[in-house]
């Protein structure tokens, strides 16, 4: 039975967590517009200043394996972008599209599957502007496609431990293997993806009329998906449909795998010509080898995950292998890593651990636990509602950190298999809950901001226009997926 800490510790701990929550959800409040990352650090500092948690415990609460995996995944993702991985995903979206409805279905399927392997945030960053361009070229409204991109990215990311940050937390804390996680959630993910797609088609059926491909546009369609800060380039056989904006000087030569012919001269300058192997190979063969190597080691990384190897060190090893074979100064690539995200997670770990030490989350859970047993339909319903609400109030990662151990401990009183199912249920509901509103998921905010700032075909996806579809979709998809969680055991 969890005991509450002394009253001053409860009050100051709750106040510190409240500051963190406010800045995580509303990073630009007028009286303290310091952003999410600084807000997480502020929450952590307040926990220490108010003696809710000791400095040593604060450092110990930072989960280095999760930070290592996030860091390495971003490095690998950068190399895959340069190798043209997302260009090929874009080509799948555009190839011989048979109208707006067909295109919307492709966006849903491709985004969901890609997000399971390359994280939802990454897919949203690299695909948003291309989806806007694709819809505009066919005279279709942007809103259905932006909603399809954001919601499908969240649903698809639920299927693997590397699909989103909260799944990483669950995989590490629960010790569930990659394959156990995948087979436990993938039936719900596939059903949810299909239901979400049907709901989009029903809601926007008339808006998606037309937009058929005349054969000429699709024949030459090509998309180069690049990291945020550069521009998506869409090439078509029609000169009028070309979007080609210049790259910033700071980005020039940062990608060894660039397909542009203009990159040849940059590559010749940046690649060390002192190495005998590089001197003997043509630029084309060198690029082909490096692209192939990027794909091969990434597949090897996924296989290693499935074999149960340490996910953090597997990803770090893959990232270092790509850096070494790149055979250049790795600083330009490492500069693409979102260090602010890593700092945000560090501050959040400290803040959430401090809030746990107040005993308040445990006391609340003790009150709700008798009504949230996962061996009863009513219990699963209550638990799902709690997770859904907390994920939208406190964000999904803090919800997982706050509730994970409590839910698993409660499930352990039922059976060992119930523990695994409780973790998977937490992963499913907390992830799909991100579709409820724009603030529910970082992927939603990425799509909204990328679309609003797009150099062409910009679209402002408002909070309410997202809620109108996101709320019913979240409730229906969550309900349909819950009975399917944990049905496949390995």
Short mmCIF file of C-alpha atoms in Angstrom, two decimals:
data_model
loop_
_atom_site.label_atom_id
_atom_site.label_comp_id
_atom_site.label_asym_id
_atom_site.label_seq_id
_atom_site.Cartn_x
_atom_site.Cartn_y
_atom_site.Cartn_z
CA UNK A 1 0.00 0.00 0.00
CA UNK A 2 1.55 3.26 -1.10
CA UNK A 3 1.90 5.86 1.63
CA UNK A 4 1.76 9.58 1.03
CA UNK A 5 4.93 11.56 1.74
CA UNK A 6 4.87 14.40 4.28
CA UNK A 7 2.52 17.23 3.27
CA UNK A 8 5.22 19.77 2.24
CA UNK A 9 6.81 17.17 -0.06
CA UNK A 10 3.42 16.34 -1.61
CA UNK A 11 2.58 20.02 -2.17
CA UNK A 12 5.94 21.06 -3.62
CA UNK A 13 6.27 17.87 -5.67
CA UNK A 14 2.82 18.38 -7.15
CA UNK A 15 3.62 22.04 -7.85
CA UNK A 16 6.85 21.08 -9.65
CA UNK A 17 5.07 18.45 -11.73
CA UNK A 18 2.31 20.95 -12.50
CA UNK A 19 4.88 23.40 -13.89
CA UNK A 20 6.34 20.65 -16.06
CA UNK A 21 2.90 19.57 -17.30
CA UNK A 22 1.81 23.11 -18.11
CA UNK A 23 4.91 23.82 -20.20
CA UNK A 24 4.79 20.40 -21.88
CA UNK A 25 1.22 20.97 -23.05
CA UNK A 26 1.38 24.77 -23.52
CA UNK A 27 5.05 25.54 -24.27
CA UNK A 28 4.39 29.20 -25.15
CA UNK A 29 2.28 30.43 -22.27
CA UNK A 30 2.55 34.26 -22.15
CA UNK A 31 3.95 34.48 -18.63
CA UNK A 32 6.61 31.78 -19.17
CA UNK A 33 7.24 31.10 -22.89
CA UNK A 34 10.37 28.97 -22.44
CA UNK A 35 9.23 25.86 -24.36
CA UNK A 36 8.93 22.16 -23.53
CA UNK A 37 12.62 21.33 -23.12
CA UNK A 38 13.35 24.16 -20.71
CA UNK A 39 10.06 23.37 -18.96
CA UNK A 40 11.19 19.80 -18.32
CA UNK A 41 14.48 21.05 -16.88
CA UNK A 42 12.64 23.59 -14.75
CA UNK A 43 10.44 20.85 -13.33
CA UNK A 44 13.51 18.75 -12.53
CA UNK A 45 15.30 21.66 -10.86
CA UNK A 46 12.24 22.49 -8.74
CA UNK A 47 12.07 18.88 -7.58
CA UNK A 48 15.65 19.18 -6.29
CA UNK A 49 15.32 22.73 -4.91
CA UNK A 50 12.24 21.73 -2.91
CA UNK A 51 14.01 18.57 -1.66
CA UNK A 52 11.41 16.29 -3.20
CA UNK A 53 14.25 14.23 -4.68
CA UNK A 54 17.97 14.23 -3.92
CA UNK A 55 20.53 15.17 -6.61
CA UNK A 56 21.92 11.62 -6.61
CA UNK A 57 18.45 10.11 -7.03
CA UNK A 58 17.76 12.64 -9.79
CA UNK A 59 20.76 11.49 -11.79
CA UNK A 60 19.92 7.85 -11.11
CA UNK A 61 16.38 8.35 -12.43
CA UNK A 62 17.65 9.29 -15.90
CA UNK A 63 17.25 6.18 -18.06
CA UNK A 64 20.45 6.05 -20.12
CA UNK A 65 19.44 3.00 -22.22
CA UNK A 66 16.38 4.85 -23.50
CA UNK A 67 18.39 7.99 -24.26
CA UNK A 68 21.02 5.88 -26.03
CA UNK A 69 18.40 4.18 -28.16
CA UNK A 70 16.74 7.49 -29.06
CA UNK A 71 20.09 9.02 -29.99
CA UNK A 72 21.18 6.06 -32.12
CA UNK A 73 17.79 5.78 -33.84
CA UNK A 74 18.01 9.43 -34.91
CA UNK A 75 21.52 8.89 -36.31
CA UNK A 76 20.44 5.79 -38.24
CA UNK A 77 17.35 7.64 -39.47
CA UNK A 78 19.55 10.43 -40.80
CA UNK A 79 21.60 8.00 -42.86
CA UNK A 80 18.47 6.27 -44.16
CA UNK A 81 17.10 9.63 -45.30
CA UNK A 82 20.32 10.27 -47.18
CA UNK A 83 20.16 6.77 -48.68
CA UNK A 84 16.75 7.56 -50.18
CA UNK A 85 14.58 5.36 -47.95
CA UNK A 86 11.82 7.94 -47.66
CA UNK A 87 12.11 8.86 -51.32
CA UNK A 88 11.01 5.31 -52.10
CA UNK A 89 8.13 5.56 -49.63
CA UNK A 90 7.04 8.74 -51.41
CA UNK A 91 7.23 6.98 -54.75
CA UNK A 92 4.90 4.25 -53.46
CA UNK A 93 2.39 6.93 -52.49
CA UNK A 94 2.44 8.61 -55.89
CA UNK A 95 2.81 5.65 -58.27
CA UNK A 96 -0.30 5.25 -60.49
CA UNK A 97 -2.66 6.77 -57.97
CA UNK A 98 -6.31 6.19 -58.91
CA UNK A 99 -7.91 9.21 -57.33
CA UNK A 100 -8.23 10.93 -54.00
CA UNK A 101 -9.68 7.97 -52.10
CA UNK A 102 -6.99 5.60 -53.31
CA UNK A 103 -4.32 8.16 -52.42
CA UNK A 104 -5.74 8.60 -48.91
CA UNK A 105 -5.66 4.82 -48.34
CA UNK A 106 -2.04 4.71 -49.48
CA UNK A 107 -1.09 7.50 -47.10
CA UNK A 108 -2.69 5.58 -44.23
CA UNK A 109 -1.03 2.25 -45.02
CA UNK A 110 2.44 3.52 -45.93
CA UNK A 111 2.60 5.89 -42.96
CA UNK A 112 1.45 3.26 -40.46
CA UNK A 113 3.93 0.63 -41.65
CA UNK A 114 6.82 3.08 -41.91
CA UNK A 115 6.12 4.49 -38.44
CA UNK A 116 6.40 1.05 -36.88
CA UNK A 117 10.01 0.82 -38.07
CA UNK A 118 11.23 4.43 -38.26
CA UNK A 119 9.21 6.14 -35.48
CA UNK A 120 6.11 8.23 -35.98
CA UNK A 121 7.87 11.57 -35.51
CA UNK A 122 10.45 10.83 -38.23
CA UNK A 123 7.79 9.84 -40.76
CA UNK A 124 5.73 12.94 -40.03
CA UNK A 125 8.76 15.20 -40.48
CA UNK A 126 9.73 13.81 -43.86
CA UNK A 127 6.31 13.13 -45.39
CA UNK A 128 4.17 16.15 -44.46
CA UNK A 129 5.30 18.55 -47.20
CA UNK A 130 5.25 15.81 -49.81
CA UNK A 131 1.68 14.83 -48.90
CA UNK A 132 0.67 18.50 -49.19
CA UNK A 133 2.26 18.74 -52.62
CA UNK A 134 0.66 15.50 -53.76
CA UNK A 135 -2.83 16.64 -52.71
CA UNK A 136 -2.44 20.11 -54.21
CA UNK A 137 -1.24 18.73 -57.54
CA UNK A 138 -4.44 16.71 -57.80
CA UNK A 139 -6.71 19.51 -56.63
CA UNK A 140 -7.62 17.73 -53.38
CA UNK A 141 -8.11 19.29 -49.92
CA UNK A 142 -5.15 19.03 -47.58
CA UNK A 143 -6.99 18.37 -44.31
CA UNK A 144 -7.98 14.71 -44.90
CA UNK A 145 -4.44 13.82 -45.89
CA UNK A 146 -2.85 15.61 -42.95
CA UNK A 147 -5.24 13.84 -40.59
CA UNK A 148 -4.47 10.53 -42.30
CA UNK A 149 -0.74 11.14 -41.90
CA UNK A 150 -0.87 12.11 -38.22
CA UNK A 151 -3.38 9.51 -37.02
CA UNK A 152 -1.90 6.63 -39.03
CA UNK A 153 1.60 7.47 -37.79
CA UNK A 154 0.42 7.18 -34.18
CA UNK A 155 -1.53 3.96 -34.77
CA UNK A 156 1.29 2.33 -36.74
CA UNK A 157 3.92 3.25 -34.17
CA UNK A 158 2.11 1.20 -31.52
CA UNK A 159 3.25 -2.10 -33.07
CA UNK A 160 6.95 -2.01 -32.11
CA UNK A 161 9.12 -0.87 -29.19
CA UNK A 162 10.92 1.55 -31.52
CA UNK A 163 7.75 3.12 -32.96
CA UNK A 164 7.50 5.86 -30.35
CA UNK A 165 9.12 6.99 -27.06
CA UNK A 166 6.48 5.55 -24.71
CA UNK A 167 6.90 2.11 -26.27
CA UNK A 168 10.64 2.36 -25.61
CA UNK A 169 9.91 3.03 -21.95
CA UNK A 170 7.53 0.06 -21.78
CA UNK A 171 9.92 -2.31 -23.56
CA UNK A 172 12.78 -1.47 -21.17
CA UNK A 173 10.72 -1.53 -17.99
CA UNK A 174 8.76 -4.68 -18.83
CA UNK A 175 11.63 -6.67 -20.41
CA UNK A 176 9.25 -7.73 -23.19
CA UNK A 177 11.18 -8.84 -26.29
CA UNK A 178 10.80 -7.17 -29.67
CA UNK A 179 8.89 -10.14 -31.13
CA UNK A 180 6.62 -10.50 -28.10
CA UNK A 181 5.77 -6.82 -28.32
CA UNK A 182 5.21 -6.94 -32.08
CA UNK A 183 2.97 -10.01 -32.18
CA UNK A 184 1.11 -8.84 -29.08
CA UNK A 185 0.09 -5.50 -30.60
CA UNK A 186 0.17 -5.95 -34.40
CA UNK A 187 -3.37 -7.45 -34.71
CA UNK A 188 -4.78 -4.39 -32.94
CA UNK A 189 -2.58 -2.08 -35.02
CA UNK A 190 -3.76 -3.57 -38.34
CA UNK A 191 -7.41 -3.46 -37.28
CA UNK A 192 -7.02 0.09 -35.98
CA UNK A 193 -5.31 1.22 -39.17
CA UNK A 194 -8.17 -0.19 -41.27
CA UNK A 195 -10.90 1.31 -39.10
CA UNK A 196 -9.21 4.71 -39.03
CA UNK A 197 -8.90 4.62 -42.82
CA UNK A 198 -12.59 3.74 -43.27
CA UNK A 199 -13.64 6.53 -40.90
CA UNK A 200 -11.56 9.04 -42.88
CA UNK A 201 -13.13 7.87 -46.15
CA UNK A 202 -16.64 8.12 -44.68
CA UNK A 203 -16.10 11.60 -43.24
CA UNK A 204 -14.39 13.04 -46.34
CA UNK A 205 -15.89 10.89 -49.12
CA UNK A 206 -17.23 13.81 -51.17
CA UNK A 207 -14.13 15.94 -50.63
CA UNK A 208 -11.98 13.17 -52.11
CA UNK A 209 -13.82 12.95 -55.43
CA UNK A 210 -11.57 13.29 -58.45
CA UNK A 211 -7.84 13.68 -58.15
CA UNK A 212 -7.27 10.85 -60.61
CA UNK A 213 -3.84 10.39 -62.12
CA UNK A 214 -3.55 10.97 -65.86
CA UNK A 215 -0.56 8.67 -66.18
CA UNK A 216 1.88 11.40 -67.11
CA UNK A 217 2.22 12.99 -63.68
CA UNK A 218 2.72 9.65 -61.93
CA UNK A 219 5.24 8.40 -64.46
CA UNK A 220 7.89 10.90 -63.48
CA UNK A 221 6.97 11.42 -59.84
CA UNK A 222 9.86 11.40 -57.42
CA UNK A 223 10.17 12.58 -53.89
CA UNK A 224 13.29 13.27 -51.91
CA UNK A 225 12.36 13.26 -48.23
CA UNK A 226 14.91 15.17 -46.25
CA UNK A 227 15.33 16.24 -42.68
CA UNK A 228 13.64 19.27 -41.21
CA UNK A 229 15.44 22.43 -42.23
CA UNK A 230 15.68 21.40 -45.88
CA UNK A 231 12.87 21.32 -48.43
CA UNK A 232 11.06 18.36 -49.90
CA UNK A 233 11.73 18.21 -53.63
CA UNK A 234 9.00 16.83 -55.86
CA UNK A 235 9.90 16.12 -59.45
CA UNK A 236 7.39 15.42 -62.15
CA UNK A 237 7.48 15.03 -65.89
CA UNK A 238 5.61 18.33 -66.03
CA UNK A 239 7.89 21.34 -65.52
CA UNK A 240 5.06 23.25 -63.87
CA UNK A 241 4.85 20.71 -61.06
CA UNK A 242 8.48 20.93 -60.02
CA UNK A 243 9.19 22.13 -56.49
CA UNK A 244 12.89 22.80 -56.19
CA UNK A 245 14.09 25.09 -53.45
CA UNK A 246 17.73 25.61 -52.66
CA UNK A 247 19.44 23.91 -49.80
CA UNK A 248 21.00 26.05 -47.12
CA UNK A 249 24.79 26.34 -47.29
CA UNK A 250 25.13 24.75 -43.87
CA UNK A 251 23.45 21.59 -45.17
CA UNK A 252 25.57 21.29 -48.30
CA UNK A 253 27.60 18.14 -48.32
CA UNK A 254 26.09 16.81 -45.11
CA UNK A 255 24.69 13.69 -46.73
CA UNK A 256 27.10 11.26 -48.32
CA UNK A 257 24.22 9.40 -49.92
CA UNK A 258 22.63 12.37 -51.70
CA UNK A 259 21.22 11.53 -55.11
CA UNK A 260 21.59 14.99 -56.58
CA UNK A 261 24.19 15.31 -59.31
CA UNK A 262 25.28 18.60 -57.75
CA UNK A 263 26.44 16.67 -54.71
CA UNK A 264 29.24 14.98 -56.70
CA UNK A 265 31.64 17.88 -56.38
CA UNK A 266 30.88 18.25 -52.69
CA UNK A 267 31.47 14.54 -52.15
CA UNK A 268 34.80 14.65 -53.92
CA UNK A 269 35.94 17.38 -51.58
CA UNK A 270 34.63 15.75 -48.40
CA UNK A 271 35.61 12.12 -48.94
CA UNK A 272 39.19 11.40 -47.98
CA UNK A 273 41.05 10.61 -51.20
CA UNK A 274 43.98 9.23 -49.23
CA UNK A 275 42.16 5.95 -48.71
CA UNK A 276 43.14 3.54 -51.48
CA UNK A 277 39.72 1.92 -51.75
CA UNK A 278 38.00 5.27 -52.36
CA UNK A 279 40.64 6.27 -54.92
CA UNK A 280 39.95 3.15 -56.97
CA UNK A 281 36.13 3.38 -56.94
CA UNK A 282 34.00 5.67 -59.04
CA UNK A 283 31.61 8.06 -57.32
CA UNK A 284 28.62 6.07 -58.57
CA UNK A 285 29.90 2.77 -57.19
CA UNK A 286 30.88 4.39 -53.92
CA UNK A 287 27.40 5.86 -53.46
CA UNK A 288 25.80 2.55 -54.41
CA UNK A 289 27.94 0.68 -51.91
CA UNK A 290 27.16 3.11 -49.09
CA UNK A 291 23.43 3.08 -49.79
CA UNK A 292 23.39 -0.70 -49.87
CA UNK A 293 25.38 -0.82 -46.64
CA UNK A 294 22.87 1.52 -44.94
CA UNK A 295 19.97 -0.74 -45.88
CA UNK A 296 21.80 -3.95 -44.95
CA UNK A 297 22.90 -2.84 -41.48
CA UNK A 298 19.42 -1.44 -40.77
CA UNK A 299 17.87 -4.81 -41.62
CA UNK A 300 20.52 -6.40 -39.43
CA UNK A 301 19.53 -4.08 -36.59
CA UNK A 302 15.88 -5.14 -36.88
CA UNK A 303 16.90 -8.82 -36.93
CA UNK A 304 18.99 -8.26 -33.82
CA UNK A 305 15.95 -6.73 -32.10
CA UNK A 306 13.91 -9.80 -32.99
CA UNK A 307 16.63 -12.06 -31.58
CA UNK A 308 16.30 -10.32 -28.24
CA UNK A 309 19.67 -8.52 -28.21
CA UNK A 310 20.03 -5.34 -26.18
CA UNK A 311 18.12 -2.74 -28.18
CA UNK A 312 20.09 0.27 -27.03
CA UNK A 313 23.54 -1.10 -27.81
CA UNK A 314 22.31 -2.72 -31.03
CA UNK A 315 21.14 0.68 -32.29
CA UNK A 316 24.34 2.39 -31.13
CA UNK A 317 26.46 -0.25 -32.89
CA UNK A 318 24.47 0.24 -36.09
CA UNK A 319 24.89 4.01 -35.91
CA UNK A 320 28.64 3.74 -35.36
CA UNK A 321 28.99 1.26 -38.22
CA UNK A 322 27.35 3.77 -40.56
CA UNK A 323 29.57 6.58 -39.26
CA UNK A 324 32.76 4.54 -39.74
CA UNK A 325 31.87 3.35 -43.25
CA UNK A 326 30.88 6.90 -44.19
CA UNK A 327 34.62 7.60 -43.74
CA UNK A 328 34.20 11.30 -43.03
CA UNK A 329 33.90 13.67 -40.13
CA UNK A 330 30.62 12.63 -38.47
CA UNK A 331 29.88 16.07 -37.03
CA UNK A 332 27.43 17.13 -39.80
CA UNK A 333 25.42 13.95 -39.23
CA UNK A 334 25.50 14.24 -35.44
CA UNK A 335 24.34 17.85 -35.74
CA UNK A 336 21.04 16.52 -37.11
CA UNK A 337 20.28 14.73 -33.83
CA UNK A 338 17.54 16.42 -31.80
CA UNK A 339 19.51 16.96 -28.61
CA UNK A 340 16.70 19.08 -27.22
CA UNK A 341 14.51 15.96 -27.26
CA UNK A 342 17.14 14.04 -25.29
CA UNK A 343 17.36 16.88 -22.76
CA UNK A 344 13.57 16.97 -22.53
CA UNK A 345 13.49 13.27 -21.70
CA UNK A 346 16.21 13.68 -19.07
CA UNK A 347 14.28 16.43 -17.32
CA UNK A 348 11.06 14.48 -17.60
CA UNK A 349 12.59 11.37 -16.01
CA UNK A 350 13.68 13.41 -12.99
CA UNK A 351 10.36 15.25 -12.70
CA UNK A 352 8.22 12.12 -12.96
CA UNK A 353 10.41 10.23 -10.48
CA UNK A 354 10.09 13.12 -8.04
CA UNK A 355 6.31 13.15 -8.44
CA UNK A 356 6.24 9.41 -7.78
CA UNK A 357 8.13 9.99 -4.53
CA UNK A 358 5.29 12.14 -3.23
CA UNK A 359 3.17 8.98 -3.13
CA UNK A 360 0.28 10.78 -4.80
CA UNK A 361 0.20 8.72 -8.03
CA UNK A 362 0.35 5.50 -6.04
CA UNK A 363 -2.45 6.65 -3.73
CA UNK A 364 -4.67 7.56 -6.69
CA UNK A 365 -3.97 4.21 -8.29
CA UNK A 366 -4.72 2.35 -5.05
CA UNK A 367 -8.16 3.95 -5.11
CA UNK A 368 -8.80 2.99 -8.75
CA UNK A 369 -7.05 -0.41 -8.82
CA UNK A 370 -10.02 -2.48 -7.55
CA UNK A 371 -12.07 -1.19 -10.48
CA UNK A 372 -9.34 -1.63 -13.13
CA UNK A 373 -8.59 -5.37 -13.14
CA UNK A 374 -7.71 -6.52 -16.65
CA UNK A 375 -9.41 -9.92 -16.24
CA UNK A 376 -12.82 -8.23 -16.46
CA UNK A 377 -14.32 -6.21 -19.28
CA UNK A 378 -15.37 -3.47 -16.88
CA UNK A 379 -11.86 -3.36 -15.41
CA UNK A 380 -10.21 -3.05 -18.81
CA UNK A 381 -12.67 -0.29 -19.70
CA UNK A 382 -11.90 1.69 -16.54
CA UNK A 383 -8.15 1.23 -17.00
CA UNK A 384 -8.34 2.32 -20.65
CA UNK A 385 -10.33 5.45 -19.79
CA UNK A 386 -7.78 6.37 -17.10
CA UNK A 387 -4.87 5.90 -19.52
CA UNK A 388 -6.65 7.81 -22.30
CA UNK A 389 -7.43 10.79 -20.09
CA UNK A 390 -4.00 10.93 -18.46
CA UNK A 391 -2.25 10.61 -21.84
CA UNK A 392 -4.03 13.74 -23.06
CA UNK A 393 -3.63 15.65 -19.80
CA UNK A 394 -0.08 14.71 -18.85
CA UNK A 395 1.12 13.38 -22.26
CA UNK A 396 1.68 9.70 -23.03
CA UNK A 397 5.29 9.26 -21.89
CA UNK A 398 4.74 10.70 -18.38
CA UNK A 399 1.56 8.59 -18.13
CA UNK A 400 3.54 5.44 -18.91
CA UNK A 401 6.22 6.40 -16.40
CA UNK A 402 3.64 7.13 -13.72
CA UNK A 403 1.36 4.14 -14.25
CA UNK A 404 3.54 1.39 -15.69
CA UNK A 405 4.80 -0.25 -12.52
CA UNK A 406 1.48 0.19 -10.71
CA UNK A 407 -0.50 -1.46 -13.52
CA UNK A 408 2.01 -4.32 -13.81
CA UNK A 409 2.00 -4.92 -10.03
CA UNK A 410 -1.79 -5.05 -10.01
CA UNK A 411 -1.80 -7.49 -12.96
CA UNK A 412 0.76 -9.74 -11.22
CA UNK A 413 -1.89 -10.66 -8.65
CA UNK A 414 -3.91 -12.22 -11.48
CA UNK A 415 -1.35 -14.22 -13.49
CA UNK A 416 2.11 -13.85 -15.14
CA UNK A 417 0.51 -13.58 -18.59
CA UNK A 418 -1.68 -10.76 -17.31
CA UNK A 419 1.44 -8.72 -16.58
CA UNK A 420 2.57 -8.86 -20.21
CA UNK A 421 -0.93 -8.03 -21.43
CA UNK A 422 -1.15 -5.07 -19.04
CA UNK A 423 2.06 -3.58 -20.45
CA UNK A 424 0.86 -4.11 -24.04
CA UNK A 425 -2.53 -2.64 -23.18
CA UNK A 426 -0.77 0.40 -21.73
CA UNK A 427 1.28 0.74 -24.94
CA UNK A 428 -1.78 0.48 -27.18
CA UNK A 429 -4.09 2.85 -25.35
CA UNK A 430 -1.46 5.48 -24.52
CA UNK A 431 -0.33 5.56 -28.17
CA UNK A 432 -3.77 5.69 -29.81
CA UNK A 433 -4.81 8.30 -27.22
CA UNK A 434 -2.43 10.67 -28.99
CA UNK A 435 -4.95 10.96 -31.84
CA UNK A 436 -7.60 12.58 -29.63
CA UNK A 437 -6.27 16.13 -30.09
CA UNK A 438 -3.32 18.04 -31.50
CA UNK A 439 -1.75 18.16 -28.04
CA UNK A 440 -1.98 14.41 -27.53
CA UNK A 441 1.09 13.51 -29.56
CA UNK A 442 4.30 15.12 -30.77
CA UNK A 443 3.59 13.62 -34.21
CA UNK A 444 0.37 15.66 -34.43
CA UNK A 445 2.23 18.86 -33.61
CA UNK A 446 4.92 18.06 -36.16
CA UNK A 447 2.34 17.62 -38.93
CA UNK A 448 0.53 20.81 -37.88
CA UNK A 449 3.70 22.94 -37.78
CA UNK A 450 5.23 21.45 -40.93
CA UNK A 451 2.00 22.07 -42.84
CA UNK A 452 1.63 25.61 -41.51
CA UNK A 453 5.21 26.55 -42.45
CA UNK A 454 5.32 24.75 -45.80
CA UNK A 455 6.84 26.96 -48.53
CA UNK A 456 4.06 25.91 -50.90
CA UNK A 457 0.50 24.71 -50.30
CA UNK A 458 0.66 25.61 -46.60
CA UNK A 459 -2.36 24.58 -44.55
CA UNK A 460 -3.33 25.52 -41.01
CA UNK A 461 -4.67 22.40 -39.28
CA UNK A 462 -6.51 23.87 -36.31
CA UNK A 463 -7.08 22.28 -32.91
CA UNK A 464 -10.82 21.88 -33.47
CA UNK A 465 -10.58 20.53 -37.01
CA UNK A 466 -8.35 17.79 -35.60
CA UNK A 467 -10.63 17.06 -32.63
CA UNK A 468 -13.70 16.65 -34.89
CA UNK A 469 -12.12 13.58 -36.43
CA UNK A 470 -9.56 12.65 -33.77
CA UNK A 471 -11.99 12.19 -30.86
CA UNK A 472 -14.36 9.65 -32.49
CA UNK A 473 -11.46 7.89 -34.21
CA UNK A 474 -9.57 7.50 -30.93
CA UNK A 475 -12.56 6.04 -29.10
CA UNK A 476 -13.51 3.59 -31.86
CA UNK A 477 -9.95 2.47 -32.70
CA UNK A 478 -9.07 2.01 -29.02
CA UNK A 479 -12.19 -0.06 -28.36
CA UNK A 480 -11.68 -2.28 -31.41
CA UNK A 481 -8.01 -2.89 -30.64
CA UNK A 482 -8.29 -3.74 -26.92
CA UNK A 483 -9.79 -7.26 -27.39
CA UNK A 484 -6.98 -8.07 -29.87
CA UNK A 485 -4.09 -7.15 -27.57
CA UNK A 486 -1.96 -10.13 -26.58
CA UNK A 487 -3.91 -12.63 -28.67
CA UNK A 488 -0.76 -13.93 -30.38
CA UNK A 489 1.75 -15.37 -27.91
CA UNK A 490 5.24 -16.56 -28.82
#
